[in-house]
Structure formats: C-alpha cells, structure tokens
CSV table of C-alpha atoms in Angstrom, one decimal:
chain,number,residue,atom,x,y,z
A,1,MET,CA,9.3,5.1,16.3
A,2,PRO,CA,12.8,7.1,16.0
A,3,THR,CA,12.5,10.3,15.0
A,4,THR,CA,15.3,12.4,13.5
A,5,PRO,CA,15.3,16.3,12.4
A,6,ASP,CA,15.2,16.8,8.6
A,7,PRO,CA,17.3,19.7,7.7
A,8,ALA,CA,16.0,19.7,4.1
A,9,ALA,CA,12.4,20.0,5.3
A,10,GLY,CA,13.4,22.9,7.4
A,11,ASP,CA,13.8,21.4,10.5
A,12,ASP,CA,16.1,22.3,13.7
A,13,PRO,CA,19.1,20.2,13.6
A,14,ALA,CA,19.3,21.3,17.3
A,15,ALA,CA,16.1,19.5,18.5
A,16,GLY,CA,17.3,16.2,18.9
A,17,ASP,CA,16.2,13.2,18.4
A,18,ALA,CA,13.2,12.8,21.0
A,19,ALA,CA,9.9,14.4,20.3
A,20,PRO,CA,9.0,17.2,22.4
A,21,ALA,CA,6.6,16.3,25.3
A,22,THR,CA,4.9,19.6,24.8
A,23,PRO,CA,3.6,20.8,21.6
A,24,ALA,CA,5.9,23.1,19.7
A,25,PRO,CA,5.1,26.6,19.7
A,26,VAL,CA,3.4,28.0,16.2
A,27,ASN,CA,6.2,29.0,13.7
A,28,TRP,CA,4.9,32.1,12.3
A,29,ARG,CA,7.8,32.4,9.9
A,30,LEU,CA,6.3,29.0,8.3
A,31,ILE,CA,2.9,30.3,8.4
A,32,GLY,CA,3.7,33.4,6.8
A,33,ARG,CA,5.4,31.7,4.1
A,34,LEU,CA,2.3,29.7,3.7
A,35,ALA,CA,0.0,32.5,3.6
A,36,ALA,CA,2.1,34.3,1.2
A,37,LEU,CA,2.0,31.5,-1.5
A,38,THR,CA,-1.6,30.9,-0.6
A,39,VAL,CA,-2.2,34.6,-1.6
A,40,VAL,CA,0.2,34.4,-4.8
A,41,VAL,CA,-1.6,31.3,-5.9
A,42,THR,CA,-4.9,32.7,-5.8
A,43,ALA,CA,-4.1,35.7,-7.2
A,44,VAL,CA,-2.9,34.4,-10.3
A,45,ASP,CA,-5.2,32.0,-10.7
A,46,GLN,CA,-7.7,34.6,-10.8
A,47,LEU,CA,-6.0,36.8,-12.9
A,48,THR,CA,-5.3,34.1,-15.5
A,49,LYS,CA,-9.0,33.0,-15.4
A,50,TRP,CA,-10.0,37.0,-15.9
A,51,TRP,CA,-7.7,36.7,-18.9
A,52,ALA,CA,-9.1,33.7,-20.4
A,53,GLU,CA,-12.3,35.0,-19.9
A,54,ASN,CA,-11.2,38.3,-21.7
A,55,GLU,CA,-9.5,36.8,-24.4
A,56,LEU,CA,-10.7,33.2,-25.0
A,57,ALA,CA,-14.4,34.0,-24.9
A,58,GLY,CA,-15.6,32.9,-28.7
A,59,ARG,CA,-12.6,32.1,-29.8
A,60,GLU,CA,-10.8,28.7,-31.7
A,61,PRO,CA,-8.6,27.0,-29.5
A,62,ILE,CA,-5.1,28.6,-29.0
A,63,GLU,CA,-2.5,26.1,-30.3
A,64,ILE,CA,0.6,26.1,-27.8
A,65,VAL,CA,2.2,22.7,-28.6
A,66,GLY,CA,0.0,21.6,-31.4
A,67,ASP,CA,-3.1,19.4,-30.2
A,68,LEU,CA,-1.0,18.7,-27.0
A,69,LEU,CA,-1.4,21.8,-25.3
A,70,GLN,CA,-3.7,24.7,-26.3
A,71,LEU,CA,-5.7,27.4,-24.6
A,72,ARG,CA,-9.8,26.9,-24.7
A,73,LEU,CA,-12.3,28.4,-22.5
A,74,LEU,CA,-14.5,25.9,-20.8
A,75,TYR,CA,-16.8,26.1,-17.5
A,76,ASN,CA,-16.8,23.5,-15.1
A,77,SER,CA,-19.5,22.4,-13.0
A,78,GLY,CA,-17.7,19.3,-11.5
A,79,ALA,CA,-14.4,18.7,-10.2
A,80,ALA,CA,-11.3,17.3,-11.7
A,81,PHE,CA,-12.0,15.2,-15.2
A,82,SER,CA,-15.6,16.7,-14.6
A,83,ILE,CA,-16.3,14.3,-12.1
A,84,ALA,CA,-19.4,14.6,-9.9
A,85,THR,CA,-20.9,17.3,-12.6
A,86,GLY,CA,-24.4,18.5,-11.0
A,87,MET,CA,-23.0,18.2,-7.5
A,88,THR,CA,-21.2,21.4,-7.3
A,89,TRP,CA,-22.8,22.3,-4.0
A,90,LEU,CA,-21.3,19.1,-2.4
A,91,LEU,CA,-17.9,19.9,-4.3
A,92,THR,CA,-17.9,23.8,-2.6
A,93,LEU,CA,-18.7,22.1,1.0
A,94,ILE,CA,-15.9,19.7,0.7
A,95,VAL,CA,-13.4,22.4,-0.4
A,96,VAL,CA,-14.6,24.4,2.6
A,97,ALA,CA,-13.9,21.2,4.6
A,98,VAL,CA,-10.4,20.6,3.3
A,99,ILE,CA,-9.4,24.4,3.9
A,100,ALA,CA,-10.5,24.4,7.3
A,101,ALA,CA,-8.1,21.2,7.7
A,102,VAL,CA,-5.3,22.3,6.6
A,103,ILE,CA,-5.6,26.1,8.3
A,104,ARG,CA,-6.0,23.8,11.3
A,105,ALA,CA,-2.9,21.6,10.4
A,106,SER,CA,-0.7,24.8,9.9
A,107,ALA,CA,-0.6,25.5,13.9
A,108,LYS,CA,2.0,22.2,13.6
A,109,LEU,CA,4.2,23.4,10.8
A,110,GLY,CA,7.8,22.7,11.3
A,111,SER,CA,9.0,22.1,7.6
A,112,THR,CA,9.4,24.9,4.7
A,113,ALA,CA,8.2,21.7,2.6
A,114,TRP,CA,5.2,21.3,4.1
A,115,ALA,CA,4.3,25.1,4.3
A,116,ILE,CA,5.2,25.3,0.3
A,117,ALA,CA,2.7,22.0,-0.1
A,118,LEU,CA,0.0,23.5,2.1
A,119,GLY,CA,0.3,26.9,0.2
A,120,LEU,CA,-0.1,25.3,-3.1
A,121,LEU,CA,-2.8,23.3,-1.6
A,122,LEU,CA,-5.2,26.4,0.4
A,123,GLY,CA,-4.1,28.7,-3.1
A,124,GLY,CA,-5.6,26.5,-5.6
A,125,ALA,CA,-8.5,25.1,-3.2
A,126,PHE,CA,-9.4,28.8,-2.8
A,127,GLY,CA,-8.7,30.0,-6.4
A,128,ASN,CA,-11.4,27.3,-7.4
A,129,LEU,CA,-13.7,28.0,-4.3
A,130,ILE,CA,-13.8,31.8,-5.4
A,131,ASP,CA,-15.6,30.6,-8.9
A,132,ARG,CA,-17.7,28.3,-6.9
A,133,LEU,CA,-19.0,31.1,-4.8
A,134,PHE,CA,-19.3,33.9,-7.0
A,135,ARG,CA,-19.6,32.7,-10.6
A,136,ASP,CA,-22.6,31.9,-12.6
A,137,PRO,CA,-25.2,29.9,-12.0
A,138,GLY,CA,-24.5,31.5,-8.4
A,139,PHE,CA,-23.7,30.7,-5.1
A,140,PRO,CA,-22.7,27.9,-4.1
A,141,GLU,CA,-22.8,26.4,-7.7
A,142,GLY,CA,-20.5,28.3,-9.6
A,143,HIS,CA,-18.6,26.9,-12.6
A,144,VAL,CA,-15.0,26.8,-12.4
A,145,VAL,CA,-13.1,28.6,-15.1
A,146,ASP,CA,-11.0,26.0,-17.2
A,147,PHE,CA,-8.9,27.0,-20.2
A,148,ILE,CA,-5.4,25.0,-20.4
A,149,ASP,CA,-6.0,22.1,-22.4
A,150,TYR,CA,-3.7,19.1,-22.3
A,151,GLY,CA,-4.4,17.2,-25.4
A,152,GLY,CA,-8.0,16.5,-25.3
A,153,LEU,CA,-7.9,14.8,-21.9
A,154,PHE,CA,-8.6,17.4,-19.5
A,155,VAL,CA,-8.9,21.1,-19.3
A,156,GLY,CA,-7.8,23.1,-15.9
A,157,ASN,CA,-6.2,25.9,-14.7
A,158,ILE,CA,-3.8,27.4,-12.5
A,159,ALA,CA,-5.5,26.2,-9.3
A,160,ASP,CA,-5.5,22.7,-10.5
A,161,ILE,CA,-1.7,23.0,-11.3
A,162,ALA,CA,-0.9,24.1,-7.5
A,163,ILE,CA,-3.3,21.3,-6.1
A,164,THR,CA,-1.8,18.7,-8.3
A,165,ALA,CA,1.8,19.9,-7.3
A,166,ALA,CA,0.8,20.1,-3.6
A,167,ALA,CA,-0.5,16.6,-3.8
A,168,ILE,CA,2.6,15.3,-5.3
A,169,LEU,CA,4.8,17.0,-2.8
A,170,ILE,CA,2.9,15.9,-0.1
A,171,ALA,CA,3.0,12.3,-1.4
A,172,VAL,CA,6.9,12.6,-1.5
A,173,LEU,CA,7.3,14.5,1.8
A,174,THR,CA,4.9,11.5,3.3
A,175,TRP,CA,7.2,8.8,1.4
A,176,ARG,CA,10.5,10.2,2.9
A,177,GLY,CA,8.8,10.2,6.4
A,178,VAL,CA,8.9,13.9,7.0
A,179,SER,CA,5.8,15.1,9.0
A,180,ILE,CA,4.1,18.3,9.0
A,181,ASP,CA,6.0,19.0,12.3
A,182,GLY,CA,9.2,18.4,10.1
A,183,ILE,CA,10.4,15.5,12.1
A,184,ARG,CA,11.4,12.8,9.9
A,185,ARG,CA,10.1,9.5,11.1
A,186,GLY,CA,12.0,6.3,10.5
A,187,THR,CA,10.9,2.8,10.7
A,188,ALA,CA,11.9,0.7,13.6
A,189,ARG,CA,15.0,-1.2,12.8
C-alpha cells in the first residue's frame, strides 16, 4: 500500500512516501498536546460535576432549550444510556484497559489530529473513572455524575461529550486513511 504524509494531520511532508524502516522517535510535542488536553478535559469535567452537585441537587430541572436541553442531576451506575447498570466494577476495568491502550499507542503519535482525538478520549475516560473510583457507593463501583439532559433521551456530562467527540474524530481520521503515526494510507490502485 502506498503511504503519503498528510500535512493536515500534522505530518512531516519531507518524510517522503516510504514507511520508515525503524520505529520513529517519540514525538514529545504531540504527547505534550495530548497530555495538556487530557488534563483540561478532566479538570473541566470534574469542576462541572462539582458545580452540578452543589447547584442542581434537590432542584427541578433547569431548562436551557425548553425540553430539548435541560440541566438535571443524576447518578449513573452504568455506561452510556445506563447500559450495564449494576456492572460498575466491570466498566471500571474496561476504562482502565482503554486508558492503558491509549497511553501505549501515544508513543506512535505523528499526527496533531490523533493527539487531539486521544486527548479527548483520555480526558473523558479519566473524568468518569475518577467518579467510579471515588464516589458513592465506593471503590470501584462509584456512580458517575450526569447532569446534561438531552430531551429525555439520555443524561450525560462533559466527559461523555469529550468521548463522543473523540469517537467521531477517530472515525473521520480512519475513514480518511490517516493512521496514528500521521501517515495517510491509500488504497492500492
């Protein structure tokens, strides 16, 4: 398969078309961006959850856009859409495995877009993992604080938004053929 650098994905156009024979050195600049975004997303998630617990507890939902978007405090023992309720310990293990896989994969980073995607994913994963580890009913089965109600379909938080944005960005990068190392892989012609 031919490979071509993708400048829009943060690649080095001078790298040429051939894949390197030896692994590329770790791109600390991209890892720094990934880490910074991870910290920001995690902090914003935890601060907004703290706010929600202090301002929304015991209150009627606050309408932002009528019934389409409201602020409502809930505690979720499951995953998105309350899937796997009652299996919080398993969700905790899965999140830890995802975090470990993303951290391991980050050594191959060669694309700014992938650094952003993985930073969003890690920030969201850490945000919800903190809840599972330190909130009631206790380690490792804590319930996640959710407070953004999307028209009664589901209630989420900032971590969920970051994870969803990461999934969309990863899907687009994959569809465009941009791998984590930043090389665009085309189809054989």
